[in-house]
Coordinates of C-alpha atoms in Angstrom, one line a residue:
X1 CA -20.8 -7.2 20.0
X2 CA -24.1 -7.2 21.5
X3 CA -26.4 -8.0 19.0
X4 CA -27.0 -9.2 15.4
X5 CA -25.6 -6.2 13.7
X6 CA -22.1 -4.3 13.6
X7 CA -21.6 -0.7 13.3
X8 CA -19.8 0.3 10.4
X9 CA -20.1 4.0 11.8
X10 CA -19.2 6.8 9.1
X11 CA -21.2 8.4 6.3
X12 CA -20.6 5.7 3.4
X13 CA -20.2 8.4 1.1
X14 CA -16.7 8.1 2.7
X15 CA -16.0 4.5 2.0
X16 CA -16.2 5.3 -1.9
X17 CA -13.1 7.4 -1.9
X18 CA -11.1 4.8 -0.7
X19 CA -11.6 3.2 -3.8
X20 CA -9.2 5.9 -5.1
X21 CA -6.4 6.1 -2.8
X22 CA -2.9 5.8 -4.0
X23 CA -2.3 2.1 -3.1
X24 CA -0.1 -0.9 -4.3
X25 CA -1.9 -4.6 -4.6
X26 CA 1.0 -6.2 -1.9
X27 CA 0.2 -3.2 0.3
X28 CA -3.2 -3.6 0.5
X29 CA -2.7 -7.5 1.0
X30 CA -0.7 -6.4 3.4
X31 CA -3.0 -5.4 5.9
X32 CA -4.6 -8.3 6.2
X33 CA -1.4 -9.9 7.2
X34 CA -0.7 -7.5 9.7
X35 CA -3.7 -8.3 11.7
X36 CA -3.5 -12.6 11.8
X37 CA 0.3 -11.6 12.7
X38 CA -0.8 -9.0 15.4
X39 CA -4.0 -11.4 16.7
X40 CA -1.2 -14.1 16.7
X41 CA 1.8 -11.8 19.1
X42 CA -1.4 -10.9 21.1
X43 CA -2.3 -14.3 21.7
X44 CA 0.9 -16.1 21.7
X45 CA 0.9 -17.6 24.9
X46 CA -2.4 -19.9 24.0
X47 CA -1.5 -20.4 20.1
X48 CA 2.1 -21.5 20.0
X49 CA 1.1 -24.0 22.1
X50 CA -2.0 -25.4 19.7
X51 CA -0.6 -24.2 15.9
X52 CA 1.4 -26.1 13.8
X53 CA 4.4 -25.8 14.0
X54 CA 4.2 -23.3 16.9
X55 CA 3.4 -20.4 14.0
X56 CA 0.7 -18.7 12.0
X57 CA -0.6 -19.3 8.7
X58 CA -1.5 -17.2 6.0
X59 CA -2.8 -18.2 2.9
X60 CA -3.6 -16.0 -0.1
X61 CA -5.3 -17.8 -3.0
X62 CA -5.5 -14.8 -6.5
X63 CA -7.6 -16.5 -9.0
X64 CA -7.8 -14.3 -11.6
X65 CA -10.1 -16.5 -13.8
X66 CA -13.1 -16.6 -10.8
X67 CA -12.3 -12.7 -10.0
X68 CA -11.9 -13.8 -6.6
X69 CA -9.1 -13.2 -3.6
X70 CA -9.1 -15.5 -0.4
X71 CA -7.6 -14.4 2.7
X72 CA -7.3 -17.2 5.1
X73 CA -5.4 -17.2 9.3
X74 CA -5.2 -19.6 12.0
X75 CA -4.7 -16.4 14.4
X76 CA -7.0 -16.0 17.9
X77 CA -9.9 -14.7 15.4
X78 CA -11.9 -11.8 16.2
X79 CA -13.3 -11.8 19.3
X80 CA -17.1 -10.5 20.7
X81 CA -15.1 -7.6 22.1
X82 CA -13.1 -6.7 19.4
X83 CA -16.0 -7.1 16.5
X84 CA -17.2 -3.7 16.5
X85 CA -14.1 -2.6 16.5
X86 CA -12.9 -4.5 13.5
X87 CA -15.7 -2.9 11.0
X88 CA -15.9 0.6 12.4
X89 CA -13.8 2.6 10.0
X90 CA -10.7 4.4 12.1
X91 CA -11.8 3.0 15.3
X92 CA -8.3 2.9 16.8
X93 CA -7.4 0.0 19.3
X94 CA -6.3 1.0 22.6
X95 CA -3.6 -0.2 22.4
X96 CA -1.1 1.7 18.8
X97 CA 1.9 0.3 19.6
X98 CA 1.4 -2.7 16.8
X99 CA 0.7 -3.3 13.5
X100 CA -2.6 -2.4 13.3
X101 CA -2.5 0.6 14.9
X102 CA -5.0 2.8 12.9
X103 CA -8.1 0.5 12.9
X104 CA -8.6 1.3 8.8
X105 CA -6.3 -1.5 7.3
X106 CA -8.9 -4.6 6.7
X107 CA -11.4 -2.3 5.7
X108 CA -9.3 0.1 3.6
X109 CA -7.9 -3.1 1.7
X110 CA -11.5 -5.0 0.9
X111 CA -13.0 -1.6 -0.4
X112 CA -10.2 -0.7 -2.5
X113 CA -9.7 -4.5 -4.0
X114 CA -13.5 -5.2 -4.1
X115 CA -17.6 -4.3 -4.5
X116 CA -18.4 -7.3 -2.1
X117 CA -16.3 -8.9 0.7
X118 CA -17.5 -11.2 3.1
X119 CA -15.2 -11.6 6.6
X120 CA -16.1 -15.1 8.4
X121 CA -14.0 -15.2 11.9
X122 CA -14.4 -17.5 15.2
X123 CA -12.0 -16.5 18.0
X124 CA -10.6 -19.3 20.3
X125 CA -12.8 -20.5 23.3
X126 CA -16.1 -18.9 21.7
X127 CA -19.0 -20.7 20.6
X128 CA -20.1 -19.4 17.8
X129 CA -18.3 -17.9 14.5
X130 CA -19.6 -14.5 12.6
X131 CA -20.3 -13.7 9.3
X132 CA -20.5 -10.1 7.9
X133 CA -21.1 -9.3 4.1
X134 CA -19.9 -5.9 2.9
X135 CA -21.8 -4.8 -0.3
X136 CA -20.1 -1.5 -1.0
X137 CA -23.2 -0.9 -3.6
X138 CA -26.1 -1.5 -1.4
X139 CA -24.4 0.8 1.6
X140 CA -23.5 3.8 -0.4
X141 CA -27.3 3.3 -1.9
X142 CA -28.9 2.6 1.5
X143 CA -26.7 5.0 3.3
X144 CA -26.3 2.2 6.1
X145 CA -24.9 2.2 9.3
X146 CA -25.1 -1.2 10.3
X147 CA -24.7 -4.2 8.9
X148 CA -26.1 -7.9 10.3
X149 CA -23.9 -10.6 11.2
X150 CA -24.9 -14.3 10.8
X151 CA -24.2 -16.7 13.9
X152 CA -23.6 -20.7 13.5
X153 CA -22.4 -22.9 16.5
X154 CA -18.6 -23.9 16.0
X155 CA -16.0 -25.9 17.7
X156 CA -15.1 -24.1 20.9
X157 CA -11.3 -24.7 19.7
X158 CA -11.5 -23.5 16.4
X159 CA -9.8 -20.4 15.4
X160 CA -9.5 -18.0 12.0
X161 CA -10.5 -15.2 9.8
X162 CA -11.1 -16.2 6.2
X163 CA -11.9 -12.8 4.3
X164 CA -13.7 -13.5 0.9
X165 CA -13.3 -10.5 -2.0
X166 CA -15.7 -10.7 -5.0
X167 CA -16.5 -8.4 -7.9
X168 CA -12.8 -7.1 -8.0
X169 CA -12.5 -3.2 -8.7
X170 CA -9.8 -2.1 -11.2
X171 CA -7.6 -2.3 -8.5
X172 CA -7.0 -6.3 -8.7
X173 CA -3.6 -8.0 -9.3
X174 CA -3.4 -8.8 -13.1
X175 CA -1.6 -12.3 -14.3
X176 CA 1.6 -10.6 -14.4
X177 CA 1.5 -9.0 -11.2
X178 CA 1.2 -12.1 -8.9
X179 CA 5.2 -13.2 -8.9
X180 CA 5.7 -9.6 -8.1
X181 CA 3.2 -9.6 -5.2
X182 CA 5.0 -12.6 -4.2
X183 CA 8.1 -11.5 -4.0
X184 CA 6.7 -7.9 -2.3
X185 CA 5.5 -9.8 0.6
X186 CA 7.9 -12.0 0.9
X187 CA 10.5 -9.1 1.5
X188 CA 7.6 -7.1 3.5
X189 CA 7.3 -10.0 6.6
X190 CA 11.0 -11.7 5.6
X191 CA 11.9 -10.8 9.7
X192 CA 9.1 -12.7 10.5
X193 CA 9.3 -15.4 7.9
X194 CA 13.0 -15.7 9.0
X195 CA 12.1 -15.9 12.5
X196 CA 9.9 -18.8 12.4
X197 CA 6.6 -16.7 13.2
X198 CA 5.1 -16.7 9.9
X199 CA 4.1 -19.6 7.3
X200 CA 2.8 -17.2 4.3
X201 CA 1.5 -19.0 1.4
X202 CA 0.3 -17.5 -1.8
X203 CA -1.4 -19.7 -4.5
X204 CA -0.5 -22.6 -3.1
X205 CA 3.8 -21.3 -3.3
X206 CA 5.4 -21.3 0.8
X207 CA 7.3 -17.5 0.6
X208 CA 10.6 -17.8 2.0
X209 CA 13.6 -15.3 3.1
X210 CA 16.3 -15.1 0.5
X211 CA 19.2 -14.0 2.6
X212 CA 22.1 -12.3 0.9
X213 CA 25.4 -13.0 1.1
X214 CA 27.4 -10.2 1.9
X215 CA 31.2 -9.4 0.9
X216 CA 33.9 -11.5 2.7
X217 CA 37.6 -9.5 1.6
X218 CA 40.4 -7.8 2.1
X219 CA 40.2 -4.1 2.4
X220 CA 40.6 -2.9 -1.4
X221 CA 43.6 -0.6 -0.5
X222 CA 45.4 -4.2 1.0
X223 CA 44.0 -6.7 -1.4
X224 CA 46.8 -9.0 0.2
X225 CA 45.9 -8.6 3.5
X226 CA 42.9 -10.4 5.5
X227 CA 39.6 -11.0 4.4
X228 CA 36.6 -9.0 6.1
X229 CA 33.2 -9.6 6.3
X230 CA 31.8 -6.1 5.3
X231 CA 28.7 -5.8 7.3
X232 CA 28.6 -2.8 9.9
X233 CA 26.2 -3.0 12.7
X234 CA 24.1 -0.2 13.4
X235 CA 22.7 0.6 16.5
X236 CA 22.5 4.4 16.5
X237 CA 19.7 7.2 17.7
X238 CA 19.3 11.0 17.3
X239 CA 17.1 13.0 19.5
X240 CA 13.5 13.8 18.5
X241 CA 12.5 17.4 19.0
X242 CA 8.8 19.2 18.6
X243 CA 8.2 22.5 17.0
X244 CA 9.5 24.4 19.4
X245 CA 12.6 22.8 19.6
X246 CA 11.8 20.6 23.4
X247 CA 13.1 17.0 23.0
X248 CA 10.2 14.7 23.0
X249 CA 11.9 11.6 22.5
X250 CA 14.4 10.1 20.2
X251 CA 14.8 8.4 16.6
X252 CA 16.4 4.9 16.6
X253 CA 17.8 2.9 13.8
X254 CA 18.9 -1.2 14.6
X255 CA 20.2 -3.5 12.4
X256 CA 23.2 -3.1 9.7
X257 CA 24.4 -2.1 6.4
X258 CA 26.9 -4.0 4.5
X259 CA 28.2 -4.4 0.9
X260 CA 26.8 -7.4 -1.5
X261 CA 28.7 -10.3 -2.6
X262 CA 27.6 -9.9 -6.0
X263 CA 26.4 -6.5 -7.5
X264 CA 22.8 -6.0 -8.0
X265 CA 21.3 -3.0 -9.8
X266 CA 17.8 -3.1 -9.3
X267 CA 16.6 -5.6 -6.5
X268 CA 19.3 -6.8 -3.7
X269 CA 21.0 -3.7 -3.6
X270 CA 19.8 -1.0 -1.1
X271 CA 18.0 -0.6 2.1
X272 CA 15.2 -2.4 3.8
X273 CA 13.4 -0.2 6.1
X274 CA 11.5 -1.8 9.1
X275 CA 9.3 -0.8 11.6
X276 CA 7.7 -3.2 14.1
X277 CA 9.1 -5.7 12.5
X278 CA 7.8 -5.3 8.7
X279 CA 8.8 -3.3 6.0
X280 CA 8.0 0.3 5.1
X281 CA 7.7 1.4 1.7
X282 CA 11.2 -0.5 0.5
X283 CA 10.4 -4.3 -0.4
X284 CA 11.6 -5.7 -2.8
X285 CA 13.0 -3.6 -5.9
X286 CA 11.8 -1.0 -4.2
X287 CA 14.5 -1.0 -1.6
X288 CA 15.6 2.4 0.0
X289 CA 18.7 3.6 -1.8
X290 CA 19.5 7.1 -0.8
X291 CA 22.7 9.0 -2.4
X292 CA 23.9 9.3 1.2
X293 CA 24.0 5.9 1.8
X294 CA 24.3 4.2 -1.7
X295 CA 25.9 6.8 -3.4
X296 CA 25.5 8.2 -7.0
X297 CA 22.9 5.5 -9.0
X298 CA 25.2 3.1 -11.5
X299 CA 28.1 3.4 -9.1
X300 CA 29.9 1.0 -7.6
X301 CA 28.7 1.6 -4.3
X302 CA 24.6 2.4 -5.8
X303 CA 25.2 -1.8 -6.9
X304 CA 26.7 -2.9 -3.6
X305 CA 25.3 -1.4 -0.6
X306 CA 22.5 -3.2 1.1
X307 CA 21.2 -3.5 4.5
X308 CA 18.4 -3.6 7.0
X309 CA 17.2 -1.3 9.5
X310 CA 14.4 -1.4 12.5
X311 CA 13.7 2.6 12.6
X312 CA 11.5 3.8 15.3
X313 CA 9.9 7.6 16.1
X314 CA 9.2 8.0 13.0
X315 CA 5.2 7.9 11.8
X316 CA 4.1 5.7 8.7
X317 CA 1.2 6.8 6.5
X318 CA -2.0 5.0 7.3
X319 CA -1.1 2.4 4.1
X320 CA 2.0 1.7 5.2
X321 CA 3.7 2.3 2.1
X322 CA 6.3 5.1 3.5
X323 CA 7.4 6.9 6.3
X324 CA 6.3 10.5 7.3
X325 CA 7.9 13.7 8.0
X326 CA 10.6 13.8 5.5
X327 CA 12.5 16.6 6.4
X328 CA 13.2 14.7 9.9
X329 CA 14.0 11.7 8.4
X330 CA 16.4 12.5 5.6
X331 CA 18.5 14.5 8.7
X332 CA 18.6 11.6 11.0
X333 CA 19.8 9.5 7.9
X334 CA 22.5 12.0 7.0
X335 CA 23.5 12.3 10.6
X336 CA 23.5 8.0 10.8
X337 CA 25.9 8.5 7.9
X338 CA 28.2 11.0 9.3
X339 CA 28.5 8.5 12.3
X340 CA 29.3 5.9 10.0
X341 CA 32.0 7.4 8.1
X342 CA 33.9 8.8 11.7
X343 CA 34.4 4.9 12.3
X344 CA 37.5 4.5 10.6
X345 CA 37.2 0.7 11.7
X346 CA 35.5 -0.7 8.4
X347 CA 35.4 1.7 5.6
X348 CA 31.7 0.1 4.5
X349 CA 31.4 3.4 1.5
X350 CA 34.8 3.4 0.4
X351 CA 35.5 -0.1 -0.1
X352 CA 31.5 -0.5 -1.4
X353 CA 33.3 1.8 -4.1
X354 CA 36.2 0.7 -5.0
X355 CA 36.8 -3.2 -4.3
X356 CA 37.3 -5.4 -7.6
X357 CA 36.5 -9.1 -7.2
X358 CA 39.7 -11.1 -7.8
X359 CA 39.0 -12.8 -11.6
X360 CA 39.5 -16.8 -11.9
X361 CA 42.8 -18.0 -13.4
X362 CA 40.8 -18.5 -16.6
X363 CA 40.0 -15.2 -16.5
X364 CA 43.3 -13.7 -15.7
X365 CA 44.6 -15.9 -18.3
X366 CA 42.1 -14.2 -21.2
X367 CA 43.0 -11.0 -20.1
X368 CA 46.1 -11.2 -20.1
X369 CA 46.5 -13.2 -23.4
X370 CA 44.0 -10.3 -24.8
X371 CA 46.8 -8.0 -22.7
X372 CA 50.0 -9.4 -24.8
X373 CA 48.2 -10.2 -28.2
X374 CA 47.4 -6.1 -28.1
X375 CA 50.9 -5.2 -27.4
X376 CA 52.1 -7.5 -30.3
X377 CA 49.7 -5.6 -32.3
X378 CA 50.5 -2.0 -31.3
X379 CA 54.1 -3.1 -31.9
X380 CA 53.5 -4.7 -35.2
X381 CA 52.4 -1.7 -36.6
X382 CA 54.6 1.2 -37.7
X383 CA 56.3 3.8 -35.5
X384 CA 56.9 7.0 -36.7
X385 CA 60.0 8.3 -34.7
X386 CA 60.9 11.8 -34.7
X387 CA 64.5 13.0 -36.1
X388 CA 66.7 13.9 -33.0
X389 CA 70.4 15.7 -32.5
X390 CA 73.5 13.0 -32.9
X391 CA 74.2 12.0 -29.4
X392 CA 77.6 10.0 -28.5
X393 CA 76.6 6.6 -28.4
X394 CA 78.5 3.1 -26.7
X395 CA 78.7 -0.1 -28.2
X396 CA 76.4 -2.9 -26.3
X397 CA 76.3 -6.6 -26.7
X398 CA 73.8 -8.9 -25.6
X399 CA 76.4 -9.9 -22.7
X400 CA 76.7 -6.3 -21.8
X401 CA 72.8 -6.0 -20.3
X402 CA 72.3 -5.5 -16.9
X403 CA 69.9 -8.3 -15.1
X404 CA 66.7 -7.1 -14.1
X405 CA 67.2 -5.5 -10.5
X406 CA 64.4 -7.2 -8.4
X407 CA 63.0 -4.7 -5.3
X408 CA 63.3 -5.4 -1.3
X409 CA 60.2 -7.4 -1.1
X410 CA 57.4 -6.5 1.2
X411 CA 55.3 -8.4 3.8
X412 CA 52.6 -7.9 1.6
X413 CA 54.1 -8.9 -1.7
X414 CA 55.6 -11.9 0.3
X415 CA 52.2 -12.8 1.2
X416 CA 50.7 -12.1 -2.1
X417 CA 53.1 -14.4 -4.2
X418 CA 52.5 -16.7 -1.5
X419 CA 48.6 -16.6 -1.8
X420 CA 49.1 -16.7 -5.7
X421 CA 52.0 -19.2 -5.9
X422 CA 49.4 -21.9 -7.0
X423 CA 47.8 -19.2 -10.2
X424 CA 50.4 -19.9 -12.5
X425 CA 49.8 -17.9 -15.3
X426 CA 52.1 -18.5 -19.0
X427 CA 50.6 -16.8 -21.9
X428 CA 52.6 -18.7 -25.4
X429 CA 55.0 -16.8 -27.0
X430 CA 54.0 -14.0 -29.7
X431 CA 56.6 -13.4 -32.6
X432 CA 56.3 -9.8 -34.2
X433 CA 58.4 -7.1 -35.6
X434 CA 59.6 -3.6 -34.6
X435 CA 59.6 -1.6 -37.7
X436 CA 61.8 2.0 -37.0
X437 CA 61.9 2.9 -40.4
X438 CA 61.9 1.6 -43.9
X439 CA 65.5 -0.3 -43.8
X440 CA 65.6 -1.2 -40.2
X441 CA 63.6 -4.3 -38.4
X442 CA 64.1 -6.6 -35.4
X443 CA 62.6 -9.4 -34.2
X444 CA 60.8 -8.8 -31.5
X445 CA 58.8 -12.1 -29.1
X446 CA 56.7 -11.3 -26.3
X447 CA 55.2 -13.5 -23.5
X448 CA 53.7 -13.3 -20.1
X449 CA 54.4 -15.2 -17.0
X450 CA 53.1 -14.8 -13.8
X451 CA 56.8 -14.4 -11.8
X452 CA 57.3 -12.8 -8.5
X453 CA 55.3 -10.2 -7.5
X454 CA 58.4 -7.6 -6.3
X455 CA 60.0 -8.7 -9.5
X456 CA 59.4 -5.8 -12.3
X457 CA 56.7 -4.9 -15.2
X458 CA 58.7 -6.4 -18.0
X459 CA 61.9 -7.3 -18.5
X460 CA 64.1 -7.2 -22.0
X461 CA 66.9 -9.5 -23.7
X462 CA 68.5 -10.0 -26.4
X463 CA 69.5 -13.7 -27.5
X464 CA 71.9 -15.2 -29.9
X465 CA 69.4 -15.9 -32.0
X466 CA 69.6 -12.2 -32.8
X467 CA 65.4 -12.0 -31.4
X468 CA 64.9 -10.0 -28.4
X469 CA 62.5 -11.6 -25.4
X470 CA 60.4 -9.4 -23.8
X471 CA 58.6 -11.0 -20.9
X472 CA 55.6 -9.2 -19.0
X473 CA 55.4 -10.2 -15.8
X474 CA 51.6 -10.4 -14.6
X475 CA 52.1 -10.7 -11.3
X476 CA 53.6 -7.4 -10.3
X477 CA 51.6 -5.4 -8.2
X478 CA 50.7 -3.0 -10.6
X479 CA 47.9 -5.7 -11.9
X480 CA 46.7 -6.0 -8.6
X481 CA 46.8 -2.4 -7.9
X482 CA 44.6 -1.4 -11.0
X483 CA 42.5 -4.4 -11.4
X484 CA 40.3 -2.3 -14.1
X485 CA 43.1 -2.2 -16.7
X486 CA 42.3 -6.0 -17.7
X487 CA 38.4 -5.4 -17.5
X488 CA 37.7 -3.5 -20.7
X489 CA 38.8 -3.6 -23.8
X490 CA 39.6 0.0 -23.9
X491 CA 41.4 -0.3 -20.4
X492 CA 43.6 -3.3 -21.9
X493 CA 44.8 -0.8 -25.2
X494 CA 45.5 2.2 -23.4
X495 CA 48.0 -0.2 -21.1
X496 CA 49.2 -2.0 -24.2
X497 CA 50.3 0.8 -25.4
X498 CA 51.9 2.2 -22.4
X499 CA 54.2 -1.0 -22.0
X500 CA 54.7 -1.1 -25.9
X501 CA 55.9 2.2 -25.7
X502 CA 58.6 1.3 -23.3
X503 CA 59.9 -1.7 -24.6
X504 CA 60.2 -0.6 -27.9
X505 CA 61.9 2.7 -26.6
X506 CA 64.7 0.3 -24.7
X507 CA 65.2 -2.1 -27.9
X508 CA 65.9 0.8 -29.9
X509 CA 68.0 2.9 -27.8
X510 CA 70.0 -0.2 -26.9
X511 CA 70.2 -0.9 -30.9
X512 CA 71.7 2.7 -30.7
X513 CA 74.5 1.8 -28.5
X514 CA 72.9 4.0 -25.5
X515 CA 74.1 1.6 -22.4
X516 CA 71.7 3.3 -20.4
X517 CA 68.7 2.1 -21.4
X518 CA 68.6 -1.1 -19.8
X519 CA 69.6 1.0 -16.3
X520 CA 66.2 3.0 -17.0
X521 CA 64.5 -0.2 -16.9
X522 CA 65.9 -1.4 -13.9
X523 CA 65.1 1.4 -12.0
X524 CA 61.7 1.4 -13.4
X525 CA 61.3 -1.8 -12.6
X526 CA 62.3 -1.4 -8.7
X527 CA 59.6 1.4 -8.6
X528 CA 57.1 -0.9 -10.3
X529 CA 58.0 -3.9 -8.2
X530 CA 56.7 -1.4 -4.7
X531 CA 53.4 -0.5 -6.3

């Protein structure tokens, strides 16, 4: 700067339609951010040493009531060098490779959020600090090209940027909007919140990191086995080619993708997308979540998948609010996925899919009290049995049935009735009645018991009370197997009346003198015990 006045060089026609740009409030905000962390990288060496904490502050004040937004930094401040820079619209810094690489973002922000800002800055080791005021009105009227800048002596060791936005346009956060904005940036600088770089404060509330906890189990086709943290670290790159198909350079993803602890359906799930360290266009709830990745929306895998990734090569618009080129990037994700799924090391989609979260004893116990009182009931009702042929039939006693023939256990099912030994489940007695016809009935109780899990689905017995005893067995593996027969009402029926079905079918074709009924069950059972 070498006078009074700063160029705002470009016809101010021009800064009108920025007023109408698609833009988000956190977005805009945004910018602002991105240059006190920028001036703060760029100057690390002198301000880690003489900040607070070794870091840079931001504070955002939104007071709705005043109609007035406060930007406030403790970053290196604009320099006399850089000063023209700063207000000339598009004047790009020599050097793109940061955050404010278009030399549009402060400017961009002010117009669209306000008719009158005022930016007041002293750099570190000046003497002075500058004020500019920015009337959108009188420079569109005037047609003005330059602006003046008021000069005060200031502490040689002072050091900020406090922009000042007045006479908010429509644009403004409302009331509502401010936890949101909060929670945008918040998930826009997380890396450098997490990192220890950035103290961001907005009204007065410190932003922090909210790390998720990602899914610690065994691989849902071994639910016995080990336990797994399911995070897959990426570090993967495609090459980059121009029109005319020479490589120019290359496309680069870092970081990871995993699968969530806890399902989410509209905010932790999906990915953050970084680029020099902040996020593109996928804070928040806003998260990227393509079907390649996440997998059809309401799945399993939509609710689970989550992740963050440092992309570079790719070019953002000049808001920041998403990534250019689509065509290139959507390839280079699909390809990133294809590499994924060829590691056969941690299957991240299909246990993202299909993994059920072990329930609690309590809840094992409800469903499976729900499980039994719904098989008492299917039983209890009657049961029309079709006429068949006379077939030669033995006489059977109570002494005469076989005992249940337990399979070979496993290593797995050893380990499983190991892990569960101390999940005791018994489920009290239900009393009902089987009901063939109109003359014939039998007693009929039914329990369930958590037993061994390589012993078999249910077992059957007559007493001398003249009662049978059926007994389900919820530890078999067929409960662990398919988890989501106990999760739904519907689930728990359709099974209820699958092992009514069979018990009823054995009491009455051992009623019938059919020795072979019992033999059905053990082999059934031996089958059952494997699943």
């Amino acid at each position: 700067m070498n006078s009074n006045k700063v160029s705002i060089a470009t016809k101010p026609l021009v800064y009108s339609a920025f007023r109408y740009i698609e833009n988000k409030v956190w977005n805009a905000l945004a910018e602002y951010i991105d240059n006190a962390v920028q001036s703060f990288k760029d100057h690390s060496d002198v301000l880690t040493n003489i900040n607070p904490n070794n870091k840079l502050r931001v504070e955002i004040n939104i007071d709705i009531d005043q109609d007035i937004i406060t930007i406030t930094d403790n970053a290196f401040g604009i320099t006399n060098d850089n000063y023209d820079r700063a207000f000339e619209l598009a004047n790009i810094p020599l050097d793109r490779k940061g955050l404010n690489e278009f030399g549009m973002g402060m400017k961009v922000s002010s117009i669209w959020l306000s008719d009158l800002w005022t930016v007041k800055t002293k750099a570190y080791g000046e003497t002075e600090a500058k004020t500019l005021v920015f009337d959108i009105h009188e420079v569109t009227k005037n047609q003005e090209l330059e602006l003046p800048v008021s000069l005060e002596t200031a502490n040689v060791n002072e050091h900020y940027t406090i922009v000042t936005l007045t006479k908010l346009s429509q644009n403004k956060p409302r009331s509502r909007q401010i936890p949101y904005v909060k929670k945008h940036l918040a998930s826009i600088y997380s890396k450098y919140i997490r990192d220890g770089l950035l103290d961001l404060v907005v009204n007065d509330e410190l932003l922090c990191d909210t790390q998720l906890q990602c899914l610690v189990a065994p691989y849902y086709r071994t639910p016995s086995g080990e336990s797994t943290e399911w995070k897959k670290v990426i570090n993967f790159e495609a090459p980059k080619y121009d029109e005319f198909g020479n490589q120019i350079g290359v496309y680069y993803a870092k970081g990871f993708i995993g699968i969530l602890e806890r399902m989410s359906t509209s905010v932790d799930n999906g990915i953050l997308l970084f680029r020099r360290g902040r996020v593109i266009g996928s804070s928040y709830d806003e998260k990227y979540r393509p079907k390649v990745l996440c997998g059809e929306e309401g799945s399993p895998r939509f609710k689970r998948i989550y992740g963050e990734l440092e992309l570079d090569g790719f070019d953002v618009s000049f808001t920041k609010s998403s990534f250019q080129d689509d065509d290139e990037f959507s390839t280079f994700i699909e390809i990133m996925r294809d590499d994924l799924i060829k590691d056969k090391s941690l299957d991240i989609f299909g246990q993202a899919q299909n993994y059920t979260k072990p329930k609690s004893k309590a809840e094992k116990a409800k469903a499976a009290q729900q499980l039994v009182q719904t098989i008492a009931d299917e039983i209890a009702k009657p049961i029309a049995i079709p006429s068949e042929p006379a077939e030669s039939t033995a006489e059977v006693s109570s002494v005469d049935i076989p005992e249940v023939v337990s399979a070979e256990p496993t290593s797995e099912s050893a380990s499983a009735e190991n892990a569960s030994s101390s999940e005791t489940i018994v489920i009290p007695s239900i009393e009902t009645e089987v009901r063939p016809n109109a003359t014939s009935t039998y007693k009929l109780v039914i329990n369930g018991v958590s037993e061994s899990t390589n012993k078999g689905l249910y077992s059957l017995i007559c007493k001398p009370d003249g009662k049978y005893y059926a007994t389900i067995n919820l530890s078999n593996g067929f409960f662990s197997r398919f988890r989501e027969c106990l999760s739904s009402d519907d689930n728990i029926k359709q099974l209820a009346y699958f092992i009514r079905n069979l018990v009823v079918t054995e009491l009455l074709l051992i009623e019938s003198g059919i020795r072979s009924a019992t033999s059905f069950r053990n082999k059934f059972n031996q089958l059952f015990g494997l699943i």
